[in-house]
Amino acid sequence: MKDAAGKPYTRYVFNRLTKDDAHLLFQAMQIPPVPALAEVMPVMGSESLQQMGTSLLLCNNALGAWSLELEARGKEKIDAIQTELKVNRQPGVTIVPAMVIAIEKAQTAGIRYNRQ
């Protein structure tokens, strides 16, 4: 991924978004730049969302699949890849066995799963 100047990011951009990262939103939504939306970018970062009470989950099944892909690309052996990814995940991210289980537990607790 590249910043607004076209240079590769040297940070995990989605942790602390800035107004200068709004081009990512516009690209994803396939819309022209909307300056007013750039103003809300800082509150959309995962760090900000966590401060507001959001829980971030990582599916262990998906982690395993990504690790297999990286091993297939010759990056490392799967055990080393999984260890590296788990140790260096974003602070506050909880690994769950399977996302479908986490969703079911949330629904049992009264949290509605709404996919739009």
C-alpha positions as MATLAB code, in Angstrom:
seq = 'MKDAAGKPYTRYVFNRLTKDDAHLLFQAMQIPPVPALAEVMPVMGSESLQQMGTSLLLCNNALGAWSLELEARGKEKIDAIQTELKVNRQPGVTIVPAMVIAIEKAQTAGIRYNRQ';
ca = [
       0.000    0.000    0.000;
       1.148    3.488   -0.751;
       0.607    6.819    0.960;
      -0.918    9.857   -0.731;
       2.508   10.778   -2.160;
       2.805    7.335   -3.750;
       5.459    6.037   -1.350;
       5.057    2.673    0.412;
       3.759    2.964    3.964;
       6.347    2.262    6.651;
       3.740    1.901    9.410;
       0.592   -0.094   10.000;
      -1.667    2.581    8.591;
      -4.971    1.255    9.930;
      -3.850    1.521   13.553;
      -3.624    5.335   13.537;
      -5.298    6.800   10.476;
      -4.798   10.460    9.625;
      -6.572   12.845    7.278;
      -3.736   12.192    4.825;
      -4.778    8.536    4.631;
      -8.261    9.352    3.325;
      -7.221    8.342   -0.184;
      -7.426    4.715    1.024;
     -11.095    5.170    1.904;
     -11.858    6.819   -1.410;
     -10.059    4.064   -3.332;
     -11.891    1.334   -1.432;
     -15.264    3.000   -1.955;
     -14.387    3.918   -5.552;
     -15.517    7.498   -5.047;
     -13.849   10.838   -5.745;
     -12.165   12.598   -2.804;
     -14.683   13.983   -0.310;
     -12.842   16.434    2.000;
     -15.428   16.137    4.787;
     -14.778   12.391    5.018;
     -11.049   13.002    5.453;
     -11.833   14.783    8.718;
     -13.230   11.607   10.288;
     -10.312    9.365    9.339;
      -8.515    9.622   12.732;
     -11.497    8.149   14.604;
     -11.678    5.231   12.147;
      -8.269    3.817   13.116;
      -8.252    0.600   15.130;
      -6.479    2.256   18.085;
      -9.210    4.903   18.302;
     -11.951    2.303   17.939;
     -10.420    0.249   20.762;
     -10.366    3.339   22.989;
     -14.115    3.617   22.360;
     -14.655    0.017   23.490;
     -14.364   -1.944   20.254;
     -13.023   -5.481   20.566;
     -10.788   -6.648   17.731;
     -10.735  -10.366   16.991;
      -8.425  -12.470   14.836;
      -9.706  -15.801   13.569;
      -7.163  -18.561   14.219;
      -8.398  -20.399   11.112;
      -7.662  -17.362    8.952;
      -4.283  -16.939   10.646;
      -3.476  -20.545    9.751;
      -4.507  -20.009    6.131;
      -2.358  -16.877    5.838;
       0.547  -18.748    7.366;
       0.151  -21.559    4.827;
       0.145  -19.026    2.009;
       3.295  -17.326    3.314;
       5.016  -20.699    3.684;
       4.038  -21.559    0.098;
       5.654  -18.298   -1.008;
       8.884  -19.437    0.646;
       8.852  -16.931    3.504;
       9.501  -19.342    6.422;
       8.155  -22.589    7.831;
       4.564  -22.406    9.018;
       5.356  -22.725   12.753;
       7.791  -19.793   12.618;
       5.329  -17.710   10.592;
       2.449  -18.326   12.994;
       4.609  -17.522   16.002;
       5.824  -14.289   14.378;
       2.299  -13.200   13.437;
       0.885  -13.970   16.889;
       3.689  -12.233   18.775;
       3.523   -9.127   16.569;
      -0.226   -8.728   16.259;
      -1.653   -5.358   17.143;
      -2.010   -4.809   20.895;
      -5.436   -5.711   22.197;
      -6.307   -8.124   19.379;
      -7.769  -11.367   20.712;
      -7.242  -14.583   18.778;
     -10.388  -16.727   18.674;
     -10.510  -20.366   17.519;
     -12.964  -19.589   14.722;
     -14.863  -16.417   13.889;
     -18.130  -18.315   13.573;
     -17.757  -19.413   17.213;
     -17.063  -15.837   18.322;
     -20.143  -14.617   16.446;
     -22.308  -17.330   18.012;
     -21.052  -16.451   21.509;
     -21.718  -12.763   20.873;
     -25.247  -13.530   19.717;
     -25.841  -15.684   22.803;
     -24.714  -12.703   24.910;
     -27.310  -10.544   23.166;
     -25.063   -8.840   20.640;
     -26.600   -8.849   17.197;
     -24.399   -9.718   14.261;
     -25.267   -7.384   11.444;
     -23.548   -7.754    8.106;
     -24.237   -5.061    5.563;
];
